mmCIF file of C-alpha atoms in Angstrom:
data_model
loop_
_atom_site.group_PDB
_atom_site.id
_atom_site.type_symbol
_atom_site.label_atom_id
_atom_site.label_comp_id
_atom_site.label_asym_id
_atom_site.label_seq_id
_atom_site.Cartn_x
_atom_site.Cartn_y
_atom_site.Cartn_z
ATOM 1 C CA UNK A 1 80.284 -24.461 -20.477
ATOM 2 C CA UNK A 2 76.538 -23.495 -20.070
ATOM 3 C CA UNK A 3 76.722 -24.465 -16.651
ATOM 4 C CA UNK A 4 80.271 -22.635 -15.910
ATOM 5 C CA UNK A 5 78.752 -19.382 -17.132
ATOM 6 C CA UNK A 6 75.100 -19.909 -14.653
ATOM 7 C CA UNK A 7 77.426 -20.760 -12.028
ATOM 8 C CA UNK A 8 79.575 -17.380 -12.900
ATOM 9 C CA UNK A 9 76.088 -15.347 -13.068
ATOM 10 C CA UNK A 10 75.021 -16.916 -9.480
ATOM 11 C CA UNK A 11 78.496 -16.142 -8.003
ATOM 12 C CA UNK A 12 78.663 -12.847 -9.346
ATOM 13 C CA UNK A 13 75.077 -12.140 -7.838
ATOM 14 C CA UNK A 14 76.190 -13.544 -4.585
ATOM 15 C CA UNK A 15 78.869 -11.612 -4.214
ATOM 16 C CA UNK A 16 77.668 -8.478 -5.379
ATOM 17 C CA UNK A 17 74.650 -8.677 -2.487
ATOM 18 C CA UNK A 18 77.338 -10.159 0.470
ATOM 19 C CA UNK A 19 79.016 -6.666 -0.606
ATOM 20 C CA UNK A 20 75.723 -4.186 -0.644
ATOM 21 C CA UNK A 21 73.756 -5.966 2.112
ATOM 22 C CA UNK A 22 75.292 -4.406 4.958
ATOM 23 C CA UNK A 23 75.252 -0.751 3.411
ATOM 24 C CA UNK A 24 71.695 -1.428 2.470
ATOM 25 C CA UNK A 25 71.001 -2.495 6.189
ATOM 26 C CA UNK A 26 72.460 0.350 7.418
ATOM 27 C CA UNK A 27 70.780 2.967 4.867
ATOM 28 C CA UNK A 28 67.201 1.366 5.950
ATOM 29 C CA UNK A 29 68.128 1.747 9.123
ATOM 30 C CA UNK A 30 68.850 5.257 8.902
ATOM 31 C CA UNK A 31 65.608 5.968 7.267
ATOM 32 C CA UNK A 32 63.596 4.171 9.692
ATOM 33 C CA UNK A 33 62.289 1.508 7.591
ATOM 34 C CA UNK A 34 60.955 -1.178 10.232
ATOM 35 C CA UNK A 35 57.917 -3.256 11.023
ATOM 36 C CA UNK A 36 57.007 -5.141 14.193
ATOM 37 C CA UNK A 37 58.139 -8.922 14.367
ATOM 38 C CA UNK A 38 55.052 -10.522 15.604
ATOM 39 C CA UNK A 39 56.616 -14.026 17.095
ATOM 40 C CA UNK A 40 59.449 -12.068 19.471
ATOM 41 C CA UNK A 41 58.494 -11.015 22.816
ATOM 42 C CA UNK A 42 57.801 -7.542 23.292
ATOM 43 C CA UNK A 43 57.083 -7.451 19.367
ATOM 44 C CA UNK A 44 60.734 -5.521 18.226
ATOM 45 C CA UNK A 45 61.302 -3.360 15.097
ATOM 46 C CA UNK A 46 62.782 -5.334 12.367
ATOM 47 C CA UNK A 47 63.974 -4.035 9.066
ATOM 48 C CA UNK A 48 62.294 -4.255 6.022
ATOM 49 C CA UNK A 49 62.187 -4.346 2.371
ATOM 50 C CA UNK A 50 65.216 -6.032 1.310
ATOM 51 C CA UNK A 51 63.812 -7.216 -2.148
ATOM 52 C CA UNK A 52 64.735 -3.819 -3.400
ATOM 53 C CA UNK A 53 68.328 -4.701 -2.868
ATOM 54 C CA UNK A 54 67.614 -8.374 -4.488
ATOM 55 C CA UNK A 55 65.952 -6.621 -7.402
ATOM 56 C CA UNK A 56 68.966 -4.389 -7.895
ATOM 57 C CA UNK A 57 71.222 -6.694 -7.600
ATOM 58 C CA UNK A 58 69.778 -8.738 -10.220
ATOM 59 C CA UNK A 59 69.649 -6.038 -12.687
ATOM 60 C CA UNK A 60 72.995 -5.325 -12.529
ATOM 61 C CA UNK A 61 73.938 -8.619 -12.745
ATOM 62 C CA UNK A 62 72.305 -9.602 -15.731
ATOM 63 C CA UNK A 63 73.795 -6.209 -17.199
ATOM 64 C CA UNK A 64 77.475 -6.854 -16.012
ATOM 65 C CA UNK A 65 78.125 -10.763 -16.598
ATOM 66 C CA UNK A 66 77.520 -10.354 -20.182
ATOM 67 C CA UNK A 67 79.858 -7.499 -20.346
ATOM 68 C CA UNK A 68 82.229 -10.014 -18.709
ATOM 69 C CA UNK A 69 81.371 -12.898 -20.687
ATOM 70 C CA UNK A 70 82.652 -10.856 -23.946
ATOM 71 C CA UNK A 71 85.693 -10.142 -22.478
ATOM 72 C CA UNK A 72 86.181 -13.632 -21.803
ATOM 73 C CA UNK A 73 86.006 -14.369 -25.446
ATOM 74 C CA UNK A 74 89.758 -12.243 -25.887
ATOM 75 C CA UNK A 75 91.039 -15.234 -24.040
ATOM 76 C CA UNK A 76 89.647 -17.804 -26.416
ATOM 77 C CA UNK A 77 86.774 -19.030 -23.666
ATOM 78 C CA UNK A 78 83.288 -18.403 -25.524
ATOM 79 C CA UNK A 79 80.605 -17.853 -23.251
ATOM 80 C CA UNK A 80 77.307 -16.558 -24.183
ATOM 81 C CA UNK A 81 77.216 -12.549 -25.431
ATOM 82 C CA UNK A 82 73.428 -11.773 -24.559
ATOM 83 C CA UNK A 83 70.614 -13.599 -22.375
ATOM 84 C CA UNK A 84 67.998 -15.078 -24.165
ATOM 85 C CA UNK A 85 64.686 -13.570 -25.059
ATOM 86 C CA UNK A 86 62.952 -15.855 -22.654
ATOM 87 C CA UNK A 87 65.428 -14.419 -19.903
ATOM 88 C CA UNK A 88 64.536 -11.057 -20.515
ATOM 89 C CA UNK A 89 60.747 -11.917 -20.162
ATOM 90 C CA UNK A 90 61.209 -13.688 -16.977
ATOM 91 C CA UNK A 91 63.382 -10.337 -15.910
ATOM 92 C CA UNK A 92 60.270 -8.465 -17.028
ATOM 93 C CA UNK A 93 57.725 -10.542 -15.401
ATOM 94 C CA UNK A 94 59.959 -10.110 -11.892
ATOM 95 C CA UNK A 95 60.238 -6.157 -12.530
ATOM 96 C CA UNK A 96 56.211 -6.016 -13.101
ATOM 97 C CA UNK A 97 55.376 -8.124 -9.959
ATOM 98 C CA UNK A 98 58.137 -6.451 -7.421
ATOM 99 C CA UNK A 99 56.624 -3.095 -8.843
ATOM 100 C CA UNK A 100 52.981 -4.793 -7.585
ATOM 101 C CA UNK A 101 54.590 -5.312 -4.357
ATOM 102 C CA UNK A 102 56.041 -1.901 -3.560
ATOM 103 C CA UNK A 103 52.353 -0.798 -4.338
ATOM 104 C CA UNK A 104 51.002 -3.394 -1.631
ATOM 105 C CA UNK A 105 53.427 -2.663 0.635
ATOM 106 C CA UNK A 106 52.154 1.076 0.777
ATOM 107 C CA UNK A 107 48.786 1.154 -0.346
ATOM 108 C CA UNK A 108 47.334 -2.808 0.546
ATOM 109 C CA UNK A 109 45.487 -3.589 -2.960
ATOM 110 C CA UNK A 110 43.858 -6.275 -1.068
ATOM 111 C CA UNK A 111 43.403 -10.483 -2.140
ATOM 112 C CA UNK A 112 41.279 -9.950 -4.925
ATOM 113 C CA UNK A 113 43.407 -7.427 -6.844
ATOM 114 C CA UNK A 114 46.591 -9.578 -6.111
ATOM 115 C CA UNK A 115 44.654 -12.238 -8.348
ATOM 116 C CA UNK A 116 43.339 -10.176 -11.203
ATOM 117 C CA UNK A 117 45.846 -7.417 -11.833
ATOM 118 C CA UNK A 118 48.960 -9.622 -12.180
ATOM 119 C CA UNK A 119 47.417 -11.860 -14.540
ATOM 120 C CA UNK A 120 48.604 -9.797 -17.230
ATOM 121 C CA UNK A 121 52.032 -9.337 -15.817
ATOM 122 C CA UNK A 122 52.945 -12.711 -17.413
ATOM 123 C CA UNK A 123 52.936 -11.686 -21.305
ATOM 124 C CA UNK A 124 56.459 -10.126 -21.639
ATOM 125 C CA UNK A 125 57.245 -13.691 -21.253
ATOM 126 C CA UNK A 126 54.335 -15.211 -22.673
ATOM 127 C CA UNK A 127 54.792 -13.270 -26.118
ATOM 128 C CA UNK A 128 58.594 -14.723 -26.546
ATOM 129 C CA UNK A 129 57.571 -18.246 -25.691
ATOM 130 C CA UNK A 130 56.976 -20.718 -28.282
ATOM 131 C CA UNK A 131 54.315 -23.407 -27.993
ATOM 132 C CA UNK A 132 55.472 -26.829 -26.755
ATOM 133 C CA UNK A 133 54.226 -30.532 -25.994
ATOM 134 C CA UNK A 134 53.172 -30.550 -22.261
ATOM 135 C CA UNK A 135 53.778 -33.225 -20.183
ATOM 136 C CA UNK A 136 50.923 -35.050 -18.386
ATOM 137 C CA UNK A 137 50.707 -37.159 -15.837
ATOM 138 C CA UNK A 138 49.752 -40.713 -17.190
ATOM 139 C CA UNK A 139 49.489 -39.255 -20.106
ATOM 140 C CA UNK A 140 52.700 -38.656 -21.277
ATOM 141 C CA UNK A 141 53.959 -35.583 -23.661
ATOM 142 C CA UNK A 142 50.544 -34.323 -25.078
ATOM 143 C CA UNK A 143 50.603 -32.690 -28.408
ATOM 144 C CA UNK A 144 48.397 -29.412 -27.904
ATOM 145 C CA UNK A 145 48.814 -27.977 -31.422
ATOM 146 C CA UNK A 146 45.938 -31.273 -32.605
ATOM 147 C CA UNK A 147 43.783 -29.447 -30.268
ATOM 148 C CA UNK A 148 41.611 -26.267 -31.504
ATOM 149 C CA UNK A 149 38.677 -24.360 -30.776
ATOM 150 C CA UNK A 150 37.134 -22.931 -33.922
ATOM 151 C CA UNK A 151 35.733 -19.057 -33.195
ATOM 152 C CA UNK A 152 33.059 -18.036 -35.868
ATOM 153 C CA UNK A 153 34.799 -14.387 -37.165
ATOM 154 C CA UNK A 154 37.881 -14.958 -35.232
ATOM 155 C CA UNK A 155 39.763 -18.088 -36.365
ATOM 156 C CA UNK A 156 41.093 -21.344 -34.279
ATOM 157 C CA UNK A 157 41.857 -20.830 -30.850
ATOM 158 C CA UNK A 158 44.650 -23.561 -30.614
ATOM 159 C CA UNK A 159 45.977 -25.751 -27.640
ATOM 160 C CA UNK A 160 48.986 -23.995 -27.626
ATOM 161 C CA UNK A 161 47.638 -20.660 -27.559
ATOM 162 C CA UNK A 162 45.372 -21.597 -24.353
ATOM 163 C CA UNK A 163 48.474 -23.166 -22.675
ATOM 164 C CA UNK A 164 50.806 -19.997 -23.513
ATOM 165 C CA UNK A 165 47.584 -17.247 -23.217
ATOM 166 C CA UNK A 166 45.974 -18.784 -20.319
ATOM 167 C CA UNK A 167 47.856 -21.285 -17.941
ATOM 168 C CA UNK A 168 51.145 -19.584 -18.308
ATOM 169 C CA UNK A 169 49.468 -16.382 -16.874
ATOM 170 C CA UNK A 170 47.426 -18.173 -14.342
ATOM 171 C CA UNK A 171 50.471 -20.285 -13.320
ATOM 172 C CA UNK A 172 52.765 -17.310 -12.621
ATOM 173 C CA UNK A 173 50.225 -15.129 -10.724
ATOM 174 C CA UNK A 174 49.235 -18.047 -8.392
ATOM 175 C CA UNK A 175 53.046 -19.079 -7.460
ATOM 176 C CA UNK A 176 53.674 -15.565 -6.925
ATOM 177 C CA UNK A 177 50.518 -15.149 -4.514
ATOM 178 C CA UNK A 178 51.492 -18.629 -2.966
ATOM 179 C CA UNK A 179 55.149 -17.644 -2.363
ATOM 180 C CA UNK A 180 53.645 -14.103 -0.886
ATOM 181 C CA UNK A 181 51.336 -16.022 1.769
ATOM 182 C CA UNK A 182 53.795 -18.676 2.718
ATOM 183 C CA UNK A 183 55.381 -16.720 5.123
ATOM 184 C CA UNK A 184 55.401 -14.977 8.433
ATOM 185 C CA UNK A 185 58.278 -16.660 10.781
ATOM 186 C CA UNK A 186 61.859 -15.769 10.275
ATOM 187 C CA UNK A 187 63.560 -17.220 7.192
ATOM 188 C CA UNK A 188 60.552 -19.342 6.205
ATOM 189 C CA UNK A 189 59.783 -17.193 2.693
ATOM 190 C CA UNK A 190 63.236 -16.710 1.786
ATOM 191 C CA UNK A 191 64.517 -20.427 2.881
ATOM 192 C CA UNK A 192 61.696 -22.101 1.077
ATOM 193 C CA UNK A 193 62.354 -19.947 -1.987
ATOM 194 C CA UNK A 194 66.230 -20.564 -1.938
ATOM 195 C CA UNK A 195 65.301 -24.169 -2.119
ATOM 196 C CA UNK A 196 63.093 -24.053 -4.820
ATOM 197 C CA UNK A 197 65.187 -21.746 -6.808
ATOM 198 C CA UNK A 198 68.164 -24.054 -6.403
ATOM 199 C CA UNK A 199 66.020 -27.415 -7.403
ATOM 200 C CA UNK A 200 64.926 -25.549 -10.053
ATOM 201 C CA UNK A 201 68.268 -24.884 -11.387
ATOM 202 C CA UNK A 202 69.641 -28.606 -10.580
ATOM 203 C CA UNK A 203 66.617 -29.815 -12.454
ATOM 204 C CA UNK A 204 67.875 -27.892 -15.314
ATOM 205 C CA UNK A 205 71.370 -28.796 -15.294
ATOM 206 C CA UNK A 206 70.027 -32.336 -15.184
ATOM 207 C CA UNK A 207 68.093 -31.989 -18.203
ATOM 208 C CA UNK A 208 70.972 -30.180 -19.717
ATOM 209 C CA UNK A 209 68.613 -27.290 -20.410
ATOM 210 C CA UNK A 210 70.156 -24.252 -18.686
ATOM 211 C CA UNK A 211 70.177 -21.960 -21.828
ATOM 212 C CA UNK A 212 67.342 -19.648 -20.140
ATOM 213 C CA UNK A 213 68.281 -19.825 -16.574
ATOM 214 C CA UNK A 214 70.459 -16.688 -16.062
ATOM 215 C CA UNK A 215 68.026 -14.217 -14.601
ATOM 216 C CA UNK A 216 66.836 -17.571 -12.036
ATOM 217 C CA UNK A 217 70.951 -17.709 -11.326
ATOM 218 C CA UNK A 218 71.033 -14.225 -10.376
ATOM 219 C CA UNK A 219 68.257 -13.764 -8.401
ATOM 220 C CA UNK A 220 69.472 -17.285 -6.415
ATOM 221 C CA UNK A 221 72.410 -15.438 -5.770
ATOM 222 C CA UNK A 222 71.309 -12.660 -4.322
ATOM 223 C CA UNK A 223 68.767 -14.556 -2.129
ATOM 224 C CA UNK A 224 71.517 -16.957 -0.496
ATOM 225 C CA UNK A 225 72.597 -13.786 0.569
ATOM 226 C CA UNK A 226 69.415 -12.515 1.755
ATOM 227 C CA UNK A 227 68.935 -15.689 3.831
ATOM 228 C CA UNK A 228 71.619 -15.194 5.452
ATOM 229 C CA UNK A 229 70.463 -11.891 6.774
ATOM 230 C CA UNK A 230 66.675 -13.140 7.429
ATOM 231 C CA UNK A 231 67.120 -16.726 8.974
ATOM 232 C CA UNK A 232 66.142 -16.606 12.250
ATOM 233 C CA UNK A 233 66.585 -14.428 14.477
ATOM 234 C CA UNK A 234 65.906 -12.196 11.462
ATOM 235 C CA UNK A 235 67.865 -8.652 10.827
ATOM 236 C CA UNK A 236 65.729 -7.787 7.818
ATOM 237 C CA UNK A 237 62.581 -8.992 6.083
ATOM 238 C CA UNK A 238 62.076 -9.048 2.222
ATOM 239 C CA UNK A 239 58.686 -6.915 2.224
ATOM 240 C CA UNK A 240 55.905 -7.510 -0.539
ATOM 241 C CA UNK A 241 58.183 -6.488 -3.170
ATOM 242 C CA UNK A 242 60.487 -9.451 -2.662
ATOM 243 C CA UNK A 243 58.342 -12.070 -1.602
ATOM 244 C CA UNK A 244 56.065 -11.431 -5.075
ATOM 245 C CA UNK A 245 59.249 -10.608 -7.123
ATOM 246 C CA UNK A 246 60.890 -13.871 -6.154
ATOM 247 C CA UNK A 247 57.919 -15.713 -6.297
ATOM 248 C CA UNK A 248 57.165 -14.933 -9.973
ATOM 249 C CA UNK A 249 60.394 -15.421 -10.595
ATOM 250 C CA UNK A 250 59.979 -19.555 -9.192
ATOM 251 C CA UNK A 251 56.702 -19.427 -11.430
ATOM 252 C CA UNK A 252 58.145 -17.964 -14.553
ATOM 253 C CA UNK A 253 61.209 -20.130 -14.234
ATOM 254 C CA UNK A 254 59.020 -23.057 -14.470
ATOM 255 C CA UNK A 255 57.017 -21.982 -17.208
ATOM 256 C CA UNK A 256 59.969 -21.003 -19.440
ATOM 257 C CA UNK A 257 61.326 -24.521 -18.789
ATOM 258 C CA UNK A 258 58.248 -26.115 -19.434
ATOM 259 C CA UNK A 259 58.301 -27.967 -15.853
ATOM 260 C CA UNK A 260 54.511 -27.172 -15.059
ATOM 261 C CA UNK A 261 54.028 -30.560 -13.178
ATOM 262 C CA UNK A 262 57.110 -30.826 -11.680
ATOM 263 C CA UNK A 263 56.896 -26.964 -10.117
ATOM 264 C CA UNK A 264 53.485 -28.320 -8.905
ATOM 265 C CA UNK A 265 55.422 -31.329 -7.232
ATOM 266 C CA UNK A 266 57.876 -28.927 -5.569
ATOM 267 C CA UNK A 267 55.165 -25.981 -4.430
ATOM 268 C CA UNK A 268 53.324 -28.725 -3.035
ATOM 269 C CA UNK A 269 53.484 -27.525 0.631
ATOM 270 C CA UNK A 270 52.618 -23.900 -0.799
ATOM 271 C CA UNK A 271 49.570 -25.470 -2.429
ATOM 272 C CA UNK A 272 48.266 -27.139 0.469
ATOM 273 C CA UNK A 273 49.142 -23.778 2.801
ATOM 274 C CA UNK A 274 46.917 -21.784 0.007
ATOM 275 C CA UNK A 275 44.077 -24.550 -0.032
ATOM 276 C CA UNK A 276 44.122 -24.623 3.820
ATOM 277 C CA UNK A 277 44.037 -20.869 3.908
ATOM 278 C CA UNK A 278 40.821 -21.205 1.322
ATOM 279 C CA UNK A 279 39.224 -23.359 3.477
ATOM 280 C CA UNK A 280 39.347 -20.898 6.197
ATOM 281 C CA UNK A 281 37.973 -18.013 4.307
ATOM 282 C CA UNK A 282 35.093 -19.974 3.154
ATOM 283 C CA UNK A 283 34.363 -21.521 6.893
ATOM 284 C CA UNK A 284 34.418 -18.058 8.243
ATOM 285 C CA UNK A 285 32.410 -16.542 5.563
ATOM 286 C CA UNK A 286 29.829 -19.790 6.309
ATOM 287 C CA UNK A 287 30.143 -19.261 10.229
ATOM 288 C CA UNK A 288 31.097 -15.489 10.828
ATOM 289 C CA UNK A 289 30.452 -15.644 14.453
ATOM 290 C CA UNK A 290 32.324 -19.161 14.889
ATOM 291 C CA UNK A 291 35.870 -18.156 16.675
ATOM 292 C CA UNK A 292 37.193 -21.205 15.399
ATOM 293 C CA UNK A 293 37.448 -19.229 12.164
ATOM 294 C CA UNK A 294 38.213 -15.777 13.172
ATOM 295 C CA UNK A 295 40.432 -13.899 10.896
ATOM 296 C CA UNK A 296 43.854 -13.422 12.225
ATOM 297 C CA UNK A 297 46.955 -12.713 10.716
ATOM 298 C CA UNK A 298 49.170 -13.474 13.270
ATOM 299 C CA UNK A 299 49.768 -15.684 16.793
ATOM 300 C CA UNK A 300 51.855 -14.943 19.787
ATOM 301 C CA UNK A 301 54.489 -16.267 21.866
ATOM 302 C CA UNK A 302 54.794 -17.683 25.343
ATOM 303 C CA UNK A 303 56.981 -17.249 28.072
ATOM 304 C CA UNK A 304 58.845 -20.387 27.515
ATOM 305 C CA UNK A 305 59.691 -18.866 23.777
ATOM 306 C CA UNK A 306 57.137 -21.184 22.077
ATOM 307 C CA UNK A 307 54.458 -20.204 19.529
ATOM 308 C CA UNK A 308 50.876 -19.833 20.697
ATOM 309 C CA UNK A 309 49.029 -19.769 17.714
ATOM 310 C CA UNK A 310 45.274 -19.178 17.082
ATOM 311 C CA UNK A 311 44.390 -22.407 14.528
ATOM 312 C CA UNK A 312 45.650 -24.680 12.479
ATOM 313 C CA UNK A 313 44.317 -23.325 9.315
ATOM 314 C CA UNK A 314 47.588 -22.370 7.862
ATOM 315 C CA UNK A 315 50.614 -24.908 6.936
ATOM 316 C CA UNK A 316 52.814 -22.965 9.331
ATOM 317 C CA UNK A 317 50.703 -23.476 12.177
ATOM 318 C CA UNK A 318 49.653 -26.876 12.060
ATOM 319 C CA UNK A 319 52.374 -28.177 14.423
ATOM 320 C CA UNK A 320 52.587 -25.577 16.794
ATOM 321 C CA UNK A 321 48.950 -25.950 17.186
ATOM 322 C CA UNK A 322 49.387 -29.335 18.216
ATOM 323 C CA UNK A 323 52.954 -29.314 19.757
ATOM 324 C CA UNK A 324 55.134 -26.643 21.655
ATOM 325 C CA UNK A 325 57.678 -25.856 19.086
ATOM 326 C CA UNK A 326 59.505 -22.419 18.559
ATOM 327 C CA UNK A 327 59.780 -20.212 15.527
ATOM 328 C CA UNK A 328 63.403 -22.003 14.470
ATOM 329 C CA UNK A 329 61.766 -25.328 15.026
ATOM 330 C CA UNK A 330 59.047 -24.481 12.795
ATOM 331 C CA UNK A 331 60.736 -22.981 9.803
ATOM 332 C CA UNK A 332 63.205 -25.965 9.626
ATOM 333 C CA UNK A 333 60.469 -28.323 9.697
ATOM 334 C CA UNK A 334 58.807 -26.287 6.472
ATOM 335 C CA UNK A 335 62.257 -26.669 4.898
ATOM 336 C CA UNK A 336 62.582 -30.256 5.560
ATOM 337 C CA UNK A 337 58.855 -30.608 3.666
ATOM 338 C CA UNK A 338 59.848 -28.482 1.149
ATOM 339 C CA UNK A 339 62.955 -30.504 0.329
ATOM 340 C CA UNK A 340 61.257 -33.587 0.153
ATOM 341 C CA UNK A 341 58.798 -32.044 -2.681
ATOM 342 C CA UNK A 342 61.272 -30.901 -4.446
ATOM 343 C CA UNK A 343 63.822 -34.113 -4.246
ATOM 344 C CA UNK A 344 60.577 -35.503 -5.744
ATOM 345 C CA UNK A 345 59.997 -33.001 -8.435
ATOM 346 C CA UNK A 346 63.159 -34.032 -10.058
ATOM 347 C CA UNK A 347 61.401 -37.340 -11.398
ATOM 348 C CA UNK A 348 58.886 -35.418 -13.199
ATOM 349 C CA UNK A 349 59.619 -35.320 -17.049
ATOM 350 C CA UNK A 350 57.921 -31.691 -17.431
#
């Protein structure tokens, strides 16, 4: 019954998003909400900030679906009447990161601020979480409550507190930023996010652990519709509000389900991309005059439609740096890589 309720939530979100997306695109077009598509000839304008609709649909779904479930009771079908505190916590985390995405779209808050300030955004989820014994590679499940650090005049800082108050905020912040960074091509961010959300739901279903996945299901439904409009050739982009909110949802979903290491495996392409970017920034600081490490945000497109990228220091640029590839081909290769690691993540216990 839980799986059916999750499926209804996902389908409601999908249907509502499918109905409202054309209207939203028309409204954004009328308001002139455009940015440049840097990987098309002549860099044509493209609509932006579809993340607003993803967020709106998610909230409407979470409000309306429990009301629908209450009506089902009259017909003898019992579904959850309210979402859980963990689901509410995930929703609040998504809202905070989305708001921060709006600030970044209009004010460009900078990368340092994206690391420091969002740490506090995880606490609506942290305060409703209880301690758990995390699964550690080669060590199995570890009882963290047996670990603790005595602080004079304060008390004992337990392993469970460290897990919830330190690891969880850092985990969500890192995932949200990595998701925001692994973008730039039509359909890249939305497609990989949809794969991650789908496998998070699949793993939860396989583990019979769907109780706290209603927010994730609502976001996945809206994301599926957005992907249709965002895939190559894209008609609208998500903006930072969309990429940060969906990234935060993925990170919050992994920690709410206690899938810390499974999440790390599924997110491995994003982690590799982040480490490559970190290496790039370090090398640029060491050798600021070296053209190999010059900071550039976009590549170009050749006359034959293939990508011309400045270096191989982000994951999406590695293949087109060595081979002549189109934007669509590179994005499909990133999908395949994400799928591979998501399948591997299904076999990681926690």
